[in-house]
Amino acid sequence: MRASKLFFPTLREIPGEAELISHRLLLRAGYIRRLTSGVYTYLPLMWRVLRKIEQIVREEMDAAGAQEILMPVVQPGDLWQKSGRWEDYGKELLRFEDRRGFPSVLGPTHEEVIAALAAGEIHSYRQLPMNLYQTATKFRDEIRPRFGLLRGREFIMKDAYSLDADEAGLDASYQQMADAYHRVFARMEIPVRMVESDTGLMGGNVAHEFTLLVETDAGENTVLYCDRCDYAANLEVAHSREQDSPPPPSPEAPHAIKQVATPDMRTIEEVSDFLAVPRERLVKTLLYRAGDRVVAALVRGDHELNETKLKKAAGGAVEMADAETVQRVTGAPVGFAGPVGLAGANQDVRPTIVADNAVRGMANFVTGANAADAHLTGVNPHRDFQVDVWADIRDTQPGETCPQCDGKLLAASGIELGNIFKLGTKYSEGLGARFTDAEGNERPIVMGSYGIGITRTAQAAIEKFHDDNGMIWPLPIAPFQVLVLIMNAADETQRRVAEDLYARLQERGVETLLDDRDERAGAKFKDADLIGVPIQVVVGRLAPRGKVEVRRRGQPERHEESADAAIERVTALIKGADGGSG
RNA sequence: CGGGGCGUAGCGCAGUUUGGUCAGCGCGCAUGUUUUGGGAACAUGAGGCCGCGAGUUCGAAUCUCGCCGCCCCGACCA
């Protein structure tokens, strides 16, 4: 490809709409343009990258025995009513009516469609297992699109669905996909971690995310990972040895309970400082609504409540109680809630008390007094209040011990590039996807679902691999492998050497971009660095001596050598990348 | 949805407080000359319903009201 014919509108100035470095570079380097909020056009360079990523994913999915299909963008609403997600998915599910008034949706994912397909076509255990996948554009009407392609409304995703006869089959399919995912990211040279995660809206019970850990603020997930072994978990579900083996009751002799004035002291910090009591000797009481019930969640003062865990302990969705509810339940304004006497405060709203396991090992602690401007000291569980549910409901903290080995847990923020879910039978039951097993019994198909964000992966790679001058693509997913720069397009000798080099690289199957534009050298170098093609071959003042210069984008070394040697070097670099991890 | 901000040439912005002298700057674009290894210099030129709609006024980019779009923070989520 010749740069003179390639549409890649680079920008010298930073577009105002972008915050994240990867988003800015995508715009500046002419890879994408925004059409409307969260919706982008992929320009030629971007499309080449996306196709490379897609192809690697395709090859690994095929190798894992999955079959490629393509499913509709528009889905009938009744499919979603049957799975229950018509209600559960919320406003992210873009709904509309067709001309006849039938409710329809723009597909944000395809579990329903697969289950419906299976319901019609899979009838016997002899047809199982099966794994179907597609790479397609999805639409989720995000509350707040941001970070360019990292959280767009429209995006390209590979989604695969396994269909199995039983749980053991699902386990095998799941493992196959996990293995395939490791190969996919290794081939792309993107260092992801496989992270335990919550199943969220998808249903099911086991899920992992493939997450790229980043130093920038692009990460939307917090990941806790072991510094020694391969344990890694999303903060939502992470746990430590400290949490797994809760402390025994404190041996401390109980003090008398005492009410103390704490005027206007509402936060843990304020109360702790005011009473000169360390934070870990306080217990905070957070009130949540769970349907028409109220849940009081108790965690140690220096711990953070984990809503995902609370949801499980409380047996249903929870949301933070509003100020009125707090007032009604505790009889006090926000900031003074406590477990003591909560039951008696107002019998009709007696909350369920869910306490974190760590509270079990505490004695003589401080809590809110359920009265304005007052706290209690010398509070003890059992003697002063009853706990309905003991559970792990707090965030794991960095520095705690790995649950699998003796390592320490570290925290990092991460970008989720892929996920795998054991779905079970939620969708097959809802949509009637049943088969007859060897014994003649009718059973629901056991499903798994496996996604890789194609567009998201592309941007995440930039977030991970760039410098002040621009992108630095890993070779396997770069839009071009080599960029040949003609320093002075008016110079006959340079032209001849570069054209020759270009032709010979093309012959060898090297994906080459020739910058033959009538631009100044400086502008070409800037654009070259910006678009991030990983190997640069500069044809300039050494051309009369038959020499060119080979550089690796992002590395300072420059190899001045003959065109023949350059071609050898380039070929070797590309081979090395192919063989290294593929 | 709550909070904050923005909308003026393809891009980045000034001008709005105090209505008139206001259609401006830089980059980019076009043409010419000189240049040619890290976003060249000079000259000439094109390019605007100042987001849209009402209103106030002799007069609106500027004041008022409504609407639309976009960005940031939060709740939500992959």
XYZ file of C-alpha atoms (C1' of nucleotides) in Angstrom:
660
model
C 0.000 0.000 0.000
C 1.153 3.478 -0.816
C 0.696 6.170 1.788
C -0.168 8.600 -0.996
C -3.318 6.537 -1.621
C -4.094 5.602 1.989
C -6.788 7.438 3.908
C -5.259 8.153 7.292
C -6.057 11.717 8.298
C -3.499 12.449 11.025
C -3.962 15.361 13.368
C -1.235 17.503 14.737
C -3.333 18.844 17.546
C -4.955 16.838 20.279
C -8.684 16.455 19.731
C -10.640 17.944 22.594
C -13.027 15.038 22.903
C -10.471 12.500 24.120
C -9.105 12.041 27.614
C -7.291 8.741 27.431
C -3.953 8.464 25.651
C -5.089 5.497 23.563
C -8.246 7.317 22.526
C -6.274 10.419 21.572
C -3.815 8.420 19.538
C -6.595 6.631 17.675
C -8.002 9.995 16.664
C -4.682 11.697 16.005
C -3.237 8.856 13.964
C -6.316 8.706 11.759
C -7.566 5.297 12.905
C -11.096 6.229 13.943
C -13.638 9.029 13.738
C -16.629 9.508 15.995
C -20.070 9.567 14.410
C -22.069 10.123 17.578
C -21.593 9.442 21.257
C -19.961 6.037 21.697
C -20.163 5.172 17.993
C -17.129 5.220 15.696
C -16.152 4.653 12.096
C -13.079 2.462 11.713
C -10.797 3.984 9.077
C -8.460 1.847 6.932
C -5.608 1.487 9.427
C -7.997 0.556 12.219
C -9.894 -1.867 10.071
C -6.657 -3.659 9.199
C -5.848 -3.999 12.908
C -9.330 -5.226 13.733
C -9.185 -7.818 10.972
C -5.833 -9.047 12.234
C -7.176 -9.461 15.750
C -10.315 -11.083 14.420
C -8.288 -13.510 12.311
C -6.119 -14.618 15.218
C -9.235 -15.174 17.283
C -10.871 -17.041 14.398
C -7.915 -19.361 13.934
C -7.810 -20.248 17.604
C -11.548 -20.737 17.845
C -11.513 -23.002 14.812
C -8.560 -24.895 16.271
C -10.581 -25.385 19.454
C -13.363 -26.980 17.445
C -15.790 -24.060 17.369
C -17.774 -23.307 14.211
C -18.230 -19.826 12.841
C -21.685 -18.465 12.124
C -23.239 -15.000 11.913
C -26.332 -14.071 13.855
C -28.803 -11.220 13.339
C -28.348 -7.762 14.790
C -32.075 -7.350 15.276
C -33.705 -9.730 17.698
C -37.366 -10.158 18.605
C -38.232 -8.878 22.063
C -40.119 -12.010 23.104
C -36.846 -13.960 23.167
C -35.707 -11.600 25.864
C -38.952 -11.900 27.735
C -38.504 -15.660 27.825
C -34.998 -15.440 29.276
C -36.077 -12.838 31.780
C -33.589 -10.300 30.592
C -36.243 -8.046 29.054
C -36.651 -6.771 32.604
C -33.168 -7.474 33.963
C -31.062 -5.911 31.254
C -32.364 -2.421 31.812
C -31.971 0.525 29.534
C -28.753 -0.725 28.017
C -30.931 -2.948 25.887
C -31.982 -0.724 23.009
C -35.601 -1.521 22.239
C -37.786 -0.459 19.347
C -40.830 -1.546 17.449
C -40.877 -2.579 13.848
C -43.578 -1.241 11.503
C -46.075 -3.796 12.739
C -45.499 -2.817 16.321
C -43.561 -5.922 17.368
C -41.093 -5.244 20.155
C -37.545 -5.691 18.902
C -34.072 -5.139 20.283
C -30.630 -4.387 18.906
C -28.530 -7.338 20.032
C -26.142 -6.541 22.882
C -25.217 -10.240 23.081
C -26.632 -13.452 21.661
C -27.409 -16.042 24.354
C -31.108 -15.877 23.527
C -30.574 -16.319 19.807
C -28.299 -19.314 20.337
C -30.740 -20.900 22.750
C -33.577 -20.344 20.298
C -31.500 -21.866 17.505
C -30.642 -24.845 19.681
C -34.279 -25.244 20.689
C -35.188 -25.689 17.048
C -32.280 -27.789 15.865
C -30.698 -29.750 18.700
C -32.780 -32.698 19.814
C -30.352 -35.479 20.705
C -27.303 -35.951 22.875
C -25.670 -37.273 19.703
C -25.533 -33.693 18.402
C -23.605 -32.500 21.440
C -21.235 -31.000 22.347
C -21.240 -28.090 19.972
C -19.608 -24.688 20.007
C -20.803 -21.863 17.763
C -19.242 -18.449 17.463
C -19.410 -15.252 15.505
C -17.603 -11.958 15.224
C -20.153 -9.211 15.015
C -21.136 -5.691 15.871
C -23.063 -5.362 19.102
C -24.988 -2.481 20.524
C -25.377 -1.638 24.177
C -26.976 1.672 24.985
C -24.414 2.594 27.634
C -25.446 5.028 30.302
C -22.244 6.901 29.756
C -20.033 5.989 26.838
C -16.434 7.010 27.424
C -12.811 6.225 26.719
C -13.417 5.874 22.973
C -13.654 2.216 22.013
C -13.115 0.966 25.570
C -16.668 1.797 26.459
C -18.478 2.511 23.263
C -22.114 1.818 22.615
C -21.418 0.031 19.360
C -18.498 -2.379 19.326
C -17.187 -5.506 17.665
C -17.091 -8.643 19.726
C -16.350 -12.290 19.167
C -18.864 -14.351 21.085
C -18.879 -18.105 21.319
C -21.480 -20.376 22.881
C -20.903 -23.923 24.001
C -23.739 -26.424 24.121
C -23.224 -29.505 26.269
C -25.219 -32.409 27.590
C -24.124 -32.039 31.194
C -21.973 -30.144 33.679
C -18.930 -32.302 32.987
C -19.234 -31.456 29.323
C -19.496 -27.772 30.165
C -16.395 -28.032 32.331
C -14.476 -29.458 29.396
C -15.783 -26.845 26.957
C -14.969 -24.092 29.427
C -11.415 -25.329 29.833
C -11.016 -25.536 26.076
C -12.082 -21.941 25.696
C -9.824 -20.791 28.529
C -6.899 -22.507 26.806
C -7.837 -20.971 23.461
C -8.019 -17.523 25.044
C -4.555 -17.868 26.505
C -3.266 -18.739 23.041
C -5.131 -15.837 21.430
C -3.620 -13.208 23.693
C -0.184 -14.793 23.637
C -0.198 -14.646 19.837
C -1.227 -10.993 19.954
C 1.556 -10.358 22.478
C -0.893 -8.801 24.888
C -0.091 -9.906 28.449
C -3.433 -10.663 30.048
C -4.240 -12.372 33.334
C -7.073 -14.800 33.761
C -9.074 -13.381 36.618
C -11.923 -14.862 38.652
C -14.989 -12.718 38.247
C -18.617 -12.214 39.106
C -21.230 -13.604 36.751
C -23.404 -10.506 37.011
C -26.263 -10.312 34.566
C -25.203 -13.351 32.584
C -26.367 -15.790 35.195
C -24.484 -18.964 35.954
C -21.954 -19.553 38.657
C -18.385 -19.564 37.340
C -16.774 -16.824 35.314
C -13.348 -15.535 34.451
C -12.154 -12.380 32.811
C -9.048 -11.998 30.679
C -7.706 -8.708 31.853
C -4.865 -6.464 30.789
C -3.324 -4.809 33.824
C -2.481 -1.150 33.211
C -0.830 1.650 35.119
C -2.994 4.386 33.613
C -6.500 5.276 34.703
C -8.029 3.402 31.786
C -8.634 0.370 33.938
C -12.211 0.050 35.017
C -11.760 -3.055 37.116
C -9.654 -3.515 40.169
C -7.806 -6.804 40.114
C -6.089 -8.462 43.054
C -3.345 -10.815 42.031
C -0.727 -12.872 43.791
C 2.912 -11.905 43.547
C 3.908 -15.579 43.497
C 1.268 -17.807 41.942
C -1.369 -17.415 39.240
C -4.196 -16.423 41.575
C -5.982 -13.325 40.293
C -9.493 -12.120 40.970
C -11.680 -9.157 40.282
C -12.083 -7.144 43.489
C -15.785 -7.969 43.356
C -15.081 -11.621 44.113
C -11.501 -11.600 45.404
C -10.748 -13.184 48.738
C -7.706 -13.715 50.923
C -6.584 -16.270 53.446
C -7.525 -13.767 56.142
C -11.067 -13.760 54.795
C -11.233 -17.499 54.270
C -10.349 -18.248 57.872
C -12.185 -15.678 59.972
C -10.781 -14.784 63.387
C -12.013 -16.484 66.562
C -14.013 -14.384 69.007
C -11.860 -11.856 70.834
C -10.617 -12.958 74.272
C -10.996 -9.385 75.552
C -13.331 -9.029 78.536
C -16.453 -7.102 77.560
C -16.776 -3.548 78.851
C -19.951 -1.819 79.747
C -21.712 -0.259 76.800
C -21.658 3.534 76.908
C -23.194 6.298 74.815
C -20.872 9.209 73.967
C -21.619 12.503 72.269
C -20.136 12.821 68.802
C -21.566 16.084 67.486
C -21.664 16.132 63.717
C -19.152 13.263 63.461
C -20.488 11.067 60.681
C -17.633 9.394 58.899
C -15.315 6.727 60.248
C -12.433 9.186 59.959
C -14.229 11.868 61.944
C -15.378 9.560 64.703
C -12.029 7.801 64.911
C -10.129 11.061 65.251
C -12.656 12.616 67.593
C -12.742 9.697 70.024
C -9.059 8.884 69.526
C -9.974 5.271 68.739
C -8.191 3.488 65.866
C -10.294 2.778 62.796
C -10.097 -0.966 63.193
C -11.896 -0.641 66.534
C -14.915 0.901 64.877
C -17.730 -0.914 63.118
C -19.600 0.858 60.358
C -23.193 0.087 59.659
C -24.400 0.548 56.099
C -28.060 0.307 55.274
C -29.249 -1.230 52.042
C -32.600 -1.931 50.507
C -33.183 -5.428 49.220
C -36.611 -5.366 47.653
C -38.962 -4.320 50.443
C -36.538 -5.467 53.109
C -33.781 -3.429 54.699
C -30.349 -4.921 55.246
C -27.844 -3.553 57.731
C -24.314 -4.446 56.658
C -21.595 -4.371 59.306
C -17.924 -4.047 58.438
C -14.840 -3.086 60.397
C -14.036 0.621 60.248
C -10.945 0.269 58.113
C -12.614 -2.175 55.699
C -14.685 -1.450 52.619
C -18.043 -3.067 52.011
C -18.222 -5.224 48.888
C -21.649 -4.911 47.292
C -21.282 -7.969 45.096
C -20.614 -10.121 48.157
C -23.376 -8.437 50.123
C -25.761 -9.215 47.278
C -24.948 -12.896 47.630
C -25.158 -12.884 51.430
C -28.459 -11.013 51.356
C -29.839 -13.315 48.700
C -30.790 -10.692 46.174
C -30.126 -7.347 44.606
C -29.296 -4.554 46.975
C -29.119 -0.815 46.650
C -27.882 1.788 49.077
C -30.734 3.066 51.248
C -31.670 6.701 50.845
C -31.579 9.225 53.696
C -35.287 8.877 54.433
C -35.041 5.124 54.844
C -32.050 5.547 57.141
C -33.979 8.042 59.246
C -36.998 5.755 59.415
C -35.023 2.634 60.325
C -32.509 4.087 62.766
C -34.408 7.068 64.042
C -31.325 9.146 63.313
C -29.845 11.021 60.388
C -27.258 9.370 58.112
C -23.965 8.795 59.891
C -25.184 7.442 63.232
C -26.514 3.999 62.371
C -25.493 1.046 64.521
C -26.613 -2.526 65.158
C -27.543 -2.087 68.829
C -31.256 -1.779 69.344
C -31.943 -1.663 65.630
C -34.436 -4.438 66.103
C -36.299 -2.479 68.718
C -36.069 0.893 67.046
C -39.074 0.313 64.872
C -40.473 -3.192 64.782
C -42.072 -2.998 61.356
C -38.773 -2.225 59.660
C -36.467 -4.505 61.622
C -33.520 -4.937 59.267
C -31.661 -8.125 58.526
C -28.216 -7.773 60.066
C -25.414 -9.086 57.858
C -22.001 -8.838 59.479
C -18.582 -9.330 57.961
C -16.612 -12.243 59.390
C -13.911 -9.886 60.639
C -16.384 -8.342 63.078
C -16.569 -11.707 64.817
C -13.054 -11.211 66.157
C -13.781 -7.767 67.549
C -14.761 -6.736 71.056
C -15.577 -3.472 72.737
C -15.909 -1.551 69.536
C -17.535 1.733 68.577
C -20.719 1.974 66.529
C -23.374 4.518 65.785
C -26.009 4.886 68.550
C -29.040 5.227 66.259
C -29.418 8.716 67.694
C -28.291 12.018 66.298
C -24.786 13.115 67.295
C -24.074 9.993 69.380
C -22.038 6.791 69.187
C -21.711 3.764 71.480
C -18.478 2.405 72.895
C -17.865 -1.002 74.426
C -20.165 -2.740 71.977
C -19.955 -6.548 71.673
C -21.724 -8.955 69.314
C -24.154 -11.485 70.839
C -24.394 -9.570 74.120
C -25.534 -6.295 72.503
C -27.047 -7.359 69.192
C -27.796 -10.460 67.150
C -26.326 -11.101 63.737
C -28.595 -12.824 61.209
C -25.912 -13.694 58.682
C -22.157 -13.931 59.097
C -20.366 -13.707 55.771
C -17.415 -12.311 53.903
C -18.817 -9.009 52.686
C -15.741 -6.823 52.512
C -13.201 -5.941 49.841
C -9.911 -7.764 49.976
C -7.085 -5.364 50.740
C -3.701 -5.312 49.019
C -1.089 -6.889 51.269
C -3.322 -9.689 52.479
C -2.258 -13.284 51.950
C -3.000 -15.216 48.776
C -5.691 -17.869 49.304
C -3.687 -20.389 47.241
C -0.135 -19.922 48.454
C 1.917 -17.817 50.870
C 2.260 -14.920 48.452
C 1.019 -11.398 49.003
C -1.874 -9.957 47.061
C -1.282 -6.855 44.968
C -3.878 -4.569 43.437
C -3.901 -3.206 39.907
C -6.441 -1.720 37.598
C -7.297 -3.669 34.515
C -9.056 -3.552 31.184
C -11.230 -6.572 30.588
C -10.592 -7.902 27.085
C -12.345 -11.229 27.259
C -14.623 -13.194 29.503
C -15.842 -16.744 29.847
C -18.993 -17.818 31.689
C -20.462 -21.109 32.740
C -24.081 -20.266 32.114
C -25.743 -23.537 32.985
C -29.355 -23.926 31.901
C -30.776 -20.441 32.416
C -31.234 -19.748 28.706
C -31.928 -23.268 27.529
C -34.709 -23.615 30.067
C -36.194 -20.207 29.323
C -36.167 -20.816 25.592
C -36.957 -24.509 25.589
C -33.609 -25.808 24.316
C -33.886 -29.473 25.333
C -32.454 -32.706 24.065
C -33.038 -36.367 24.694
C -30.207 -38.106 26.502
C -28.987 -41.675 26.050
C -31.520 -42.894 28.595
C -34.385 -41.257 26.782
C -34.824 -38.423 29.265
C -35.468 -34.894 28.080
C -32.967 -32.439 29.555
C -32.002 -28.818 29.067
C -28.796 -28.099 27.201
C -25.980 -26.841 29.435
C -24.523 -23.644 28.037
C -21.373 -21.563 28.294
C -20.635 -18.191 26.745
C -17.278 -16.733 25.795
C -16.544 -13.202 24.589
C -13.576 -11.263 23.316
C -13.914 -7.550 22.686
C -12.213 -7.021 19.325
C -12.375 -3.228 19.234
C -11.618 -3.003 22.907
C -8.562 -5.211 22.543
C -7.209 -2.954 19.799
C -7.459 0.146 21.952
C -6.156 -1.620 25.044
C -3.049 -2.627 23.093
C -2.408 1.052 22.388
C -3.010 1.955 26.010
C -0.342 -0.583 26.917
C 2.090 0.012 24.056
C 2.818 3.626 23.169
C 5.303 6.386 23.827
C 5.284 10.171 23.583
C 5.399 9.989 19.804
C 2.586 7.570 19.201
C 1.517 3.963 19.016
C 3.859 0.981 19.083
C 1.954 -2.011 17.715
C 2.852 -5.574 18.560
C 3.828 -7.081 15.187
C 1.044 -9.679 15.021
C -1.727 -7.079 15.093
C -0.032 -4.087 13.446
C -1.876 -2.574 10.473
C 1.317 -2.999 8.445
C 4.442 -4.855 9.419
C 6.853 -2.501 7.724
C 6.826 1.153 6.775
C 9.272 2.243 4.072
C 9.904 5.982 4.226
C 11.194 7.962 1.278
C 12.791 11.002 2.841
C 12.732 13.094 -0.292
C 10.119 12.017 -2.779
C 11.690 14.282 -5.415
C 15.023 12.468 -5.243
C 15.280 9.947 -8.077
C 17.815 7.709 -6.349
C 15.828 7.517 -3.123
C 12.709 6.764 -5.090
C 14.352 3.982 -7.022
C 15.859 2.327 -3.952
C 12.601 2.593 -2.007
C 10.401 1.333 -4.826
C 12.723 -1.612 -5.301
C 12.685 -2.383 -1.602
C 8.911 -2.074 -1.509
C 8.457 -4.444 -4.442
C 10.801 -7.033 -2.978
C 9.178 -6.929 0.465
C 5.763 -7.310 -1.142
C 7.060 -10.313 -3.079
C 8.061 -11.941 0.156
C 4.599 -11.424 1.532
C 5.627 -8.700 3.964
C 2.789 -6.263 4.624
C 4.437 -3.037 3.624
C 3.348 0.571 3.568
C 5.413 2.839 1.343
C 5.400 6.489 2.350
C 5.761 7.995 -1.093
C 3.964 11.201 -0.202
C 5.383 14.547 -1.220
C 5.932 15.590 2.382
C 8.923 16.844 4.272
C 11.055 14.352 6.143
C 9.994 15.676 9.525
C 6.318 15.268 8.805
C 6.864 11.722 7.589
C 8.799 10.731 10.686
C 6.099 12.179 12.903
C 3.349 10.334 11.074
C 5.392 7.134 11.048
C 5.813 7.188 14.803
C 2.200 8.191 15.329
C 0.663 5.317 13.371
C 3.007 2.921 15.113
C 4.010 0.504 12.338
C 6.553 -1.619 14.228
C 9.352 -1.749 11.652
C 10.540 1.360 9.841
C 12.901 1.351 6.868
C 14.243 4.792 6.077
C 15.488 5.522 2.557
C 17.338 8.821 2.645
C 20.774 10.303 2.265
C 22.449 6.881 2.332
C 20.559 5.827 -0.789
C 23.336 6.785 -3.248
C 25.564 4.256 -1.451
C 22.828 1.678 -1.719
C 22.145 1.775 1.997
C 19.022 2.189 4.063
C 18.265 2.366 7.745
C 16.152 -0.162 9.670
C 14.590 0.702 13.011
C 12.251 -0.967 15.383
C 9.516 1.460 16.445
C 10.072 2.459 20.052
C 13.695 1.332 20.158
C 16.695 3.612 19.689
C 18.931 1.327 17.580
C 19.354 2.205 13.913
C 20.828 -0.331 11.539
C 22.446 1.237 8.484
C 22.889 -1.470 5.912
C 22.394 -2.520 2.309
C 18.910 -3.049 0.973
C 19.584 -6.790 0.820
C 20.637 -6.901 4.466
C 17.628 -4.794 5.411
C 15.272 -7.215 3.738
C 16.899 -10.093 5.581
C 16.642 -8.244 8.877
C 13.009 -7.347 8.341
C 12.113 -10.885 7.369
C 13.901 -12.243 10.424
C 12.098 -9.827 12.726
C 8.750 -10.884 11.346
C 9.584 -14.582 11.508
C 10.733 -14.156 15.084
C 7.386 -12.656 15.976
C 5.519 -15.470 14.244
C 7.492 -18.257 15.825
C 7.853 -16.700 19.222
C 4.440 -17.337 20.604
C 2.184 -18.655 17.871
C -30.705 10.202 35.799
C -27.910 13.869 39.346
C -23.613 17.383 39.304
C -20.055 20.320 36.254
C -18.453 22.224 31.504
C -18.521 23.114 26.333
C -20.793 24.246 21.233
C -17.460 30.381 16.777
C -13.734 27.751 9.468
C -11.576 20.711 8.689
C -8.757 20.727 13.870
C -7.295 23.615 18.400
C -8.980 28.169 20.359
C -9.850 33.876 21.449
C -13.939 37.074 21.388
C -19.500 36.659 25.336
C -18.333 39.727 31.742
C -19.641 45.547 29.523
C -24.770 44.402 22.693
C -22.473 48.384 17.764
C -15.804 49.226 16.056
C -16.371 41.615 15.292
C -16.098 37.432 11.982
C -10.567 36.807 14.544
C -5.845 33.846 15.697
C -2.759 29.283 15.184
C -2.656 24.736 12.593
C -4.513 22.486 8.291
C -6.183 23.394 2.963
C -5.193 25.723 -2.352
C -1.528 28.284 -5.685
C 3.530 30.044 -6.492
C 8.805 30.541 -5.224
C 12.734 28.890 -2.233
C 13.545 24.568 0.680
C 14.166 19.016 1.848
C 16.814 13.481 7.967
C 12.274 14.826 13.045
C 5.393 18.381 11.838
C 10.008 24.443 6.681
C 9.976 29.996 5.103
C 7.748 33.786 2.369
C 3.696 35.541 -0.648
C -1.286 35.153 -2.276
C -5.997 32.896 -1.561
C -10.387 29.959 -0.363
C -13.155 28.627 3.671
C -18.349 30.736 8.835
C -26.844 30.418 9.010
C -20.953 32.124 15.751
C -25.288 24.364 17.450
C -30.936 25.082 16.378
C -35.491 27.909 17.364
C -38.115 31.727 19.555
C -37.701 36.410 22.096
C -35.642 41.410 23.988
C -33.420 45.543 21.166
C -32.684 50.631 16.403
C -28.890 46.733 16.507
C -27.340 39.964 19.159
C -21.631 35.360 18.529
C -22.574 38.558 23.030
C -28.787 39.364 26.891
C -33.515 35.951 27.997
C -36.266 31.350 27.282
C -36.696 26.598 25.037
C -34.494 22.619 22.416
C -30.378 19.658 20.417
C -25.451 17.764 20.547
C -20.739 16.662 22.876
C -17.202 16.096 27.040
C -15.960 15.334 32.363
C -17.458 13.390 37.616
C -21.073 9.961 39.881
C -24.758 5.959 40.005
C -24.644 1.403 36.211
C -21.855 -1.992 33.335
C -18.135 -5.759 29.536
